[in-house]
Coordinates of C-alpha atoms in Angstrom, one line a residue:
X1 CA -170.5 57.7 106.1
X2 CA -169.7 55.8 102.3
X3 CA -167.0 53.5 103.0
X4 CA -163.0 53.4 101.4
X5 CA -162.7 52.2 98.4
X6 CA -159.0 51.6 99.3
X7 CA -159.0 49.7 102.5
X8 CA -162.6 49.2 103.3
X9 CA -163.1 50.8 105.9
X10 CA -160.7 49.0 107.0
X11 CA -158.0 52.4 107.7
X12 CA -154.6 49.5 106.8
X13 CA -153.7 48.3 103.5
X14 CA -150.9 45.8 102.7
X15 CA -148.8 46.5 99.6
X16 CA -148.5 44.6 97.1
X17 CA -145.1 43.7 96.9
X18 CA -143.1 40.2 96.3
X19 CA -142.5 37.8 99.7
X20 CA -138.9 38.5 100.1
X21 CA -139.2 41.9 99.4
X22 CA -139.5 44.1 103.8
X23 CA -142.7 45.2 103.4
X24 CA -144.4 42.1 102.8
X25 CA -147.3 42.1 105.0
X26 CA -146.7 45.1 107.0
X27 CA -150.3 46.6 107.7
X28 CA -150.0 50.9 105.7
X29 CA -152.2 53.7 107.5
X30 CA -154.8 53.6 104.3
X31 CA -155.1 56.8 102.9
X32 CA -158.7 58.4 104.1
X33 CA -156.6 57.0 107.9
X34 CA -154.0 60.0 107.4
X35 CA -156.5 62.2 105.8
X36 CA -158.6 61.3 108.8
X37 CA -155.6 62.3 111.3
X38 CA -154.2 64.9 109.7
X39 CA -157.6 67.1 110.4
X40 CA -157.2 65.3 114.5
X41 CA -154.0 67.0 114.8
X42 CA -155.8 70.3 113.0
X43 CA -157.8 70.5 115.2
X44 CA -155.9 69.6 117.9
X45 CA -153.6 72.1 117.4
X46 CA -156.4 74.8 117.0
X47 CA -158.0 74.1 120.4
X48 CA -154.0 74.2 121.1
X49 CA -154.1 77.6 120.2
X50 CA -156.8 78.7 121.7
X51 CA -157.4 81.2 119.2
X52 CA -161.5 80.6 119.1
X53 CA -163.1 83.0 116.5
X54 CA -160.1 85.0 115.1
X55 CA -159.4 81.5 113.1
X56 CA -161.2 83.7 111.0
X57 CA -158.0 86.5 111.0
X58 CA -154.9 85.0 108.0
X59 CA -152.9 86.5 105.4
X60 CA -155.1 86.0 103.0
X61 CA -157.8 88.5 103.8
X62 CA -155.3 91.5 105.1
X63 CA -155.1 94.5 102.6
X64 CA -150.7 93.9 102.6
X65 CA -151.2 98.3 103.4
X66 CA -154.1 97.9 106.0
X67 CA -156.8 100.5 105.6
X68 CA -157.0 103.8 102.3
X69 CA -154.3 106.6 102.6
X70 CA -157.3 108.8 102.7
X71 CA -158.1 107.1 105.9
X72 CA -154.5 107.0 108.0
X73 CA -152.3 108.3 106.1
X74 CA -149.7 107.7 103.8
X75 CA -147.1 107.6 106.5
X76 CA -149.0 104.8 108.9
X77 CA -149.5 102.3 105.0
X78 CA -146.0 102.5 104.5
X79 CA -145.4 101.3 108.2
X80 CA -148.3 98.8 107.9
X81 CA -146.7 96.9 105.2
X82 CA -143.5 97.0 107.0
X83 CA -144.9 94.9 110.2
X84 CA -147.4 93.4 107.5
X85 CA -143.6 91.7 105.7
X86 CA -142.2 91.2 108.7
X87 CA -145.0 89.3 109.9
X88 CA -145.1 87.2 106.8
X89 CA -141.6 86.4 107.0
X90 CA -141.5 84.7 111.2
X91 CA -145.0 83.0 109.8
X92 CA -142.9 80.9 108.1
X93 CA -139.8 80.8 110.4
X94 CA -141.1 81.3 114.0
X95 CA -137.4 82.8 114.9
X96 CA -136.7 85.4 117.7
X97 CA -139.4 88.2 118.9
X98 CA -141.6 90.3 116.3
X99 CA -142.9 93.4 118.4
X100 CA -146.0 94.8 116.7
X101 CA -146.9 98.7 118.4
X102 CA -150.0 100.8 117.6
X103 CA -152.9 102.4 117.6
X104 CA -156.2 100.4 118.4
X105 CA -157.9 99.8 115.8
X106 CA -154.9 99.0 113.0
X107 CA -154.2 95.9 113.3
X108 CA -152.3 94.6 115.3
X109 CA -154.3 91.2 116.5
X110 CA -154.5 90.0 113.2
X111 CA -151.3 90.4 112.6
X112 CA -150.6 88.7 115.2
X113 CA -153.4 86.3 114.7
X114 CA -152.3 84.8 110.6
X115 CA -148.7 84.4 111.8
X116 CA -150.6 82.1 114.5
X117 CA -153.0 80.9 112.1
X118 CA -150.7 80.2 109.3
X119 CA -148.1 78.3 112.0
X120 CA -151.0 76.2 112.1
X121 CA -151.6 74.9 108.9
X122 CA -148.2 74.2 108.7
X123 CA -148.3 71.6 111.3
X124 CA -147.2 73.9 114.1
X125 CA -148.4 75.3 117.3
X126 CA -149.1 78.3 118.6
X127 CA -151.0 79.3 121.7
X128 CA -152.3 82.9 120.8
X129 CA -153.1 84.8 125.3
X130 CA -154.9 88.2 125.2
X131 CA -153.0 89.2 128.4
X132 CA -155.8 90.0 130.5
X133 CA -157.3 87.1 129.6
X134 CA -153.8 85.1 130.6
X135 CA -153.8 86.8 134.3
X136 CA -157.5 86.4 135.4
X137 CA -156.7 82.3 134.6
X138 CA -154.4 82.3 136.7
X139 CA -155.5 83.7 138.9
X140 CA -158.6 80.9 138.5
X141 CA -156.4 78.2 138.7
X142 CA -155.4 78.6 142.8
X143 CA -159.5 77.3 142.5
X144 CA -159.0 73.6 144.2
X145 CA -162.1 72.9 141.8
X146 CA -159.1 73.6 138.6
X147 CA -159.8 72.5 135.5
X148 CA -156.1 72.7 135.8
X149 CA -152.9 74.0 138.3
X150 CA -151.5 77.2 138.0
X151 CA -147.9 75.5 138.2
X152 CA -149.4 73.5 135.2
X153 CA -150.9 76.4 132.5
X154 CA -147.6 78.5 133.9
X155 CA -145.2 76.5 132.6
X156 CA -148.0 75.4 129.6
X157 CA -147.7 79.4 128.0
X158 CA -143.5 80.4 129.5
X159 CA -142.6 76.7 127.7
X160 CA -145.0 76.7 124.4
X161 CA -142.6 77.5 121.1
X162 CA -145.1 80.0 119.8
X163 CA -146.9 82.0 122.3
X164 CA -148.4 85.6 121.3
X165 CA -149.3 87.7 123.2
X166 CA -152.2 90.2 122.2
X167 CA -152.8 93.7 124.0
X168 CA -149.3 93.9 126.7
X169 CA -149.9 97.1 129.0
X170 CA -154.1 96.5 128.8
X171 CA -153.7 94.6 132.0
X172 CA -154.9 95.6 135.8
X173 CA -150.5 96.9 136.2
X174 CA -150.5 95.6 140.2
X175 CA -147.5 94.5 141.7
X176 CA -149.0 91.1 141.7
X177 CA -149.8 90.7 137.7
X178 CA -146.3 92.8 136.7
X179 CA -144.9 90.1 139.1
X180 CA -145.8 87.0 137.0
X181 CA -145.6 89.1 133.5
X182 CA -142.1 89.3 134.0
X183 CA -141.7 86.4 135.3
X184 CA -143.4 85.2 131.6
X185 CA -140.9 87.8 129.3
X186 CA -137.9 86.7 131.0
X187 CA -138.0 83.2 131.0
X188 CA -138.6 83.4 127.4
X189 CA -136.5 85.5 126.6
X190 CA -133.8 83.7 128.7
X191 CA -134.4 80.7 126.4
X192 CA -134.7 82.4 123.0
X193 CA -138.3 80.8 122.9
X194 CA -140.3 82.8 119.2
X195 CA -143.2 85.5 120.2
X196 CA -145.1 87.4 119.9
X197 CA -146.3 90.6 121.2
X198 CA -148.9 92.7 120.8
X199 CA -149.5 96.4 122.6
X200 CA -151.4 99.3 122.3
X201 CA -148.6 101.0 124.1
X202 CA -145.3 103.6 122.7
X203 CA -142.3 101.0 124.3
X204 CA -141.8 104.2 126.5
X205 CA -144.6 102.9 128.8
X206 CA -144.2 99.6 129.1
X207 CA -141.6 98.8 132.8
X208 CA -138.2 99.7 132.1
X209 CA -137.9 96.0 133.0
X210 CA -140.2 95.0 130.0
X211 CA -138.9 97.3 127.7
X212 CA -135.0 96.8 127.7
X213 CA -136.1 92.8 126.8
X214 CA -138.4 94.5 123.7
X215 CA -135.8 95.8 122.4
X216 CA -133.1 93.6 122.1
X217 CA -132.2 94.5 118.6
X218 CA -130.5 91.4 119.2
X219 CA -134.1 89.1 119.3
X220 CA -136.3 91.2 119.0
X221 CA -137.9 93.5 115.8
X222 CA -139.7 96.3 116.6
X223 CA -142.7 97.6 115.0
X224 CA -144.4 100.4 114.6
X225 CA -148.3 99.5 112.9
X226 CA -149.9 102.5 113.3
X227 CA -149.0 105.8 114.7
X228 CA -151.4 108.1 116.1
X229 CA -152.8 110.6 112.9
X230 CA -156.2 111.4 115.0
X231 CA -155.4 115.3 114.8
X232 CA -157.3 116.4 118.7
X233 CA -156.5 119.5 118.2
X234 CA -155.7 121.5 115.3
X235 CA -155.5 125.1 114.8
X236 CA -154.9 125.2 111.2
X237 CA -156.9 128.5 110.3
X238 CA -157.9 129.9 106.6
X239 CA -154.7 131.7 107.0
X240 CA -152.8 128.8 107.3
X241 CA -154.2 126.5 104.0
X242 CA -153.0 129.5 102.3
X243 CA -149.6 129.4 103.3
X244 CA -147.8 128.2 101.2
X245 CA -143.7 127.0 99.8
X246 CA -144.7 128.3 96.4
X247 CA -146.0 131.9 97.8
X248 CA -143.4 132.7 100.2
X249 CA -142.5 135.5 99.3
X250 CA -138.1 134.8 99.7
X251 CA -136.9 137.8 97.7
X252 CA -138.2 141.3 99.6
X253 CA -136.4 143.4 97.2
X254 CA -135.9 145.8 99.9
X255 CA -133.9 144.1 102.7
X256 CA -130.3 144.4 102.8
X257 CA -128.5 141.7 100.7
X258 CA -127.6 139.6 103.5
X259 CA -130.6 139.3 105.1
X260 CA -132.9 138.2 101.6
X261 CA -130.2 134.4 101.6
X262 CA -131.1 134.4 105.2
X263 CA -134.2 134.4 103.9
X264 CA -133.3 132.1 101.5
X265 CA -131.5 129.5 103.3
X266 CA -133.6 129.6 105.1
X267 CA -137.1 128.8 103.0
X268 CA -135.0 126.1 101.7
X269 CA -134.3 124.5 105.0
X270 CA -137.6 124.1 105.6
X271 CA -138.6 122.3 101.9
X272 CA -136.1 119.7 102.3
X273 CA -137.3 119.2 106.2
X274 CA -141.2 119.5 104.6
X275 CA -139.8 116.7 102.0
X276 CA -137.8 114.3 104.1
X277 CA -138.7 114.9 107.9
X278 CA -136.4 113.9 109.9
X279 CA -134.4 114.9 113.4
X280 CA -135.7 118.7 114.5
X281 CA -136.5 121.3 113.4
X282 CA -136.2 125.3 115.0
X283 CA -136.9 128.5 113.3
X284 CA -136.8 131.5 115.4
X285 CA -136.5 135.4 114.9
X286 CA -139.2 138.3 116.0
X287 CA -142.0 138.7 114.8
X288 CA -143.8 138.4 110.7
X289 CA -140.4 137.6 110.2
X290 CA -142.2 134.0 108.2
X291 CA -140.9 131.5 109.6
X292 CA -145.1 130.5 111.2
X293 CA -145.1 130.8 107.4
X294 CA -143.0 128.5 106.5
X295 CA -143.7 125.8 109.2
X296 CA -147.0 125.7 107.7
X297 CA -145.8 125.1 104.5
X298 CA -144.1 122.5 106.0
X299 CA -148.0 120.9 106.9
X300 CA -149.2 122.0 103.8
X301 CA -146.3 120.0 101.1
X302 CA -146.9 116.8 103.8
X303 CA -151.0 116.3 104.3
X304 CA -151.0 116.7 99.6
X305 CA -149.1 113.9 100.5
X306 CA -151.3 112.9 102.5
X307 CA -150.3 112.8 105.6
X308 CA -152.4 113.9 108.9
X309 CA -150.3 116.9 110.5
X310 CA -151.0 118.3 114.2
X311 CA -149.9 122.7 113.8
X312 CA -150.6 123.3 117.1
X313 CA -149.6 126.6 118.8
X314 CA -147.8 126.5 121.6
X315 CA -149.9 128.3 124.1
X316 CA -153.8 127.2 123.3
X317 CA -152.3 123.8 123.7
X318 CA -151.8 124.7 127.2
X319 CA -155.0 125.8 127.0
X320 CA -157.4 123.0 126.1
X321 CA -154.9 120.2 128.0
X322 CA -156.3 122.0 131.0
X323 CA -159.6 122.5 130.4
X324 CA -159.8 118.9 129.8
X325 CA -159.5 118.1 133.8
X326 CA -162.9 119.6 133.5
X327 CA -166.2 116.9 133.6
X328 CA -167.3 118.6 130.1
X329 CA -163.8 117.7 128.5
X330 CA -165.8 115.4 126.4
X331 CA -161.4 113.8 125.1
X332 CA -159.4 112.9 128.3
X333 CA -156.2 114.4 129.1
X334 CA -154.1 111.3 129.0
X335 CA -155.2 110.7 125.5
X336 CA -155.4 114.5 124.8
X337 CA -151.3 115.4 125.8
X338 CA -150.4 111.3 124.6
X339 CA -152.0 111.8 121.2
X340 CA -149.9 115.2 120.6
X341 CA -146.6 113.5 122.3
X342 CA -146.4 110.3 119.7
X343 CA -147.7 112.3 116.5
X344 CA -145.4 111.0 114.1
X345 CA -144.4 115.1 113.0
X346 CA -145.4 118.0 114.9
X347 CA -145.7 121.3 114.2
X348 CA -145.1 123.7 117.1
X349 CA -146.0 127.7 116.6
X350 CA -145.0 130.2 119.1
X351 CA -143.7 128.0 121.1
X352 CA -142.7 129.4 124.7
X353 CA -145.3 131.4 124.5
X354 CA -147.7 132.1 128.2
X355 CA -145.3 128.6 129.7
X356 CA -144.8 131.9 133.2
X357 CA -146.4 128.8 135.4
X358 CA -144.4 126.3 136.9
X359 CA -146.9 123.8 135.1
X360 CA -146.9 124.7 131.5
X361 CA -143.9 125.0 131.5
X362 CA -143.2 121.7 133.2
X363 CA -146.1 119.6 130.6
X364 CA -143.8 121.3 127.8
X365 CA -140.8 120.1 129.4
X366 CA -142.8 116.4 129.4
X367 CA -143.7 117.3 125.5
X368 CA -140.2 117.8 124.2
X369 CA -138.3 115.1 125.7
X370 CA -140.5 112.6 125.2
X371 CA -140.1 113.0 121.0
X372 CA -136.8 114.4 122.1
X373 CA -135.8 110.5 123.2
X374 CA -138.0 108.8 121.1
X375 CA -136.7 111.9 118.1
X376 CA -139.7 111.7 116.9
X377 CA -139.6 115.1 113.8
X378 CA -140.4 118.1 114.7
X379 CA -140.8 121.4 113.9
X380 CA -140.5 124.3 115.9
X381 CA -141.3 127.9 116.1
X382 CA -140.3 130.2 118.5
X383 CA -139.4 134.5 118.4
X384 CA -138.1 134.0 122.6
X385 CA -134.1 133.6 122.1
X386 CA -132.6 130.9 123.8
X387 CA -132.0 133.1 127.2
X388 CA -135.5 133.0 127.8
X389 CA -136.1 129.7 126.9
X390 CA -135.7 127.3 130.3
X391 CA -131.8 125.0 129.9
X392 CA -134.0 122.3 130.2
X393 CA -135.3 123.1 126.7
X394 CA -133.1 124.5 125.2
X395 CA -130.5 122.1 125.9
X396 CA -132.5 119.6 123.5
X397 CA -133.9 122.5 121.1
X398 CA -130.0 123.9 120.2
X399 CA -129.0 119.1 120.2
X400 CA -126.3 119.7 117.1
X401 CA -127.4 115.8 117.0
X402 CA -130.5 116.5 116.1
X403 CA -131.9 119.7 116.1
X404 CA -130.7 121.9 113.3
X405 CA -131.9 126.0 114.9
X406 CA -132.8 128.9 112.2
X407 CA -132.5 132.4 113.0
X408 CA -135.0 134.4 110.0
X409 CA -133.4 138.1 110.4
X410 CA -135.2 139.1 108.3
X411 CA -138.0 141.8 110.1
X412 CA -141.6 141.6 109.8
X413 CA -142.8 141.9 106.4
X414 CA -145.9 143.3 107.4
X415 CA -143.8 146.7 107.6
X416 CA -143.7 146.1 103.6
X417 CA -147.1 145.8 102.4
X418 CA -147.6 148.7 104.2
X419 CA -145.2 150.3 102.2
X420 CA -146.0 148.7 99.2
X421 CA -150.0 149.4 99.6
X422 CA -150.8 152.0 97.2
X423 CA -153.2 154.6 99.5
X424 CA -157.0 153.6 99.5
X425 CA -159.2 156.4 97.8
X426 CA -159.9 158.2 101.5
X427 CA -156.2 158.2 101.8
X428 CA -156.2 160.9 99.1
X429 CA -158.2 162.5 100.7
X430 CA -157.7 162.9 103.7
X431 CA -154.1 164.1 102.4
X432 CA -156.0 167.3 101.1
X433 CA -157.8 168.2 103.5
X434 CA -154.7 168.9 105.9
X435 CA -152.8 170.5 102.8

């Protein structure tokens, strides 16, 4: 190795100052020594971090908006960008808690590792732990041959200046594991220690003791990195694809003025919802009144903007849920039901139909109640009156704090079509015969 030309390999230098100067005769580390010390410090921080191969995951090789809109949709791109900005700010000033939720493969781990790598590059310690691995290490620490005692390991994790817990919720849910996680998170919560947590689960699925701490607005900031967009069910037919706002007939000149005005306002209500989905929209009325056309138009409007929106017939949804219990099903019941429950925007057509069994009613209630509590935008169409819908569901459908319910007064539009369609070539001959 080349010898430093400044210190000659000694590692220290003397300043060229007069004898009366305070620094006269004092040895100072040479720049080469300082660089060596800094390199050693970085190596120590990297070993301490437990990042291993994840040292390659930085903000420099991360797209600020995540994957392309064709893959995840425009709405999920905006979610990712918000989480990206929050992660950048957290890395500059590790303070409070940052909670990143979203589906597998959405980039949560990359964001969390990038925070750790940025802190290490600035000389700040960070400890990265995958939750199932952490629990395995804690169990192994009870072994007499372990290099580190259980108490020493648990204390190191509990009290480190910055802890990153990756994949919370993927661990085995034994009482021991739940208690260890609660002790860890509760200690850091009370001590207000900087923490980053990633999870594939929605926060509603976590143990209540953990959820209340992860969602404390005085300490924690929660970001959905990517919501579920994979359409495991989609009953959007060619007919539905043709139903747009542009070809919705809201004039229907044969109708009384009051019904035409009601239909025009239903159009405007649905159009406003499509432009800015917020809360719930419930369209109800008789068969053929136009409610399915307006619901499909909302989906078409959103899909033109790159957002994946499932359009589900309620009866067929229940059939698919039943069939997912079968051994030949390609998707598990839990995976299917979760994808529907957590969809950022959901359209349920003919809601309440085929819900005669107690099982079907319970599934619909679980679905509606989850989206009601999570305040997820939802469109429901139904031909049933509120009296025909179970009370625990109808009370949520009509809650004015969340839902706008619009009754379409127009009769079956297909009757209009029959009145205006010209007779076929065979019809006059039949009439002539009858004459």
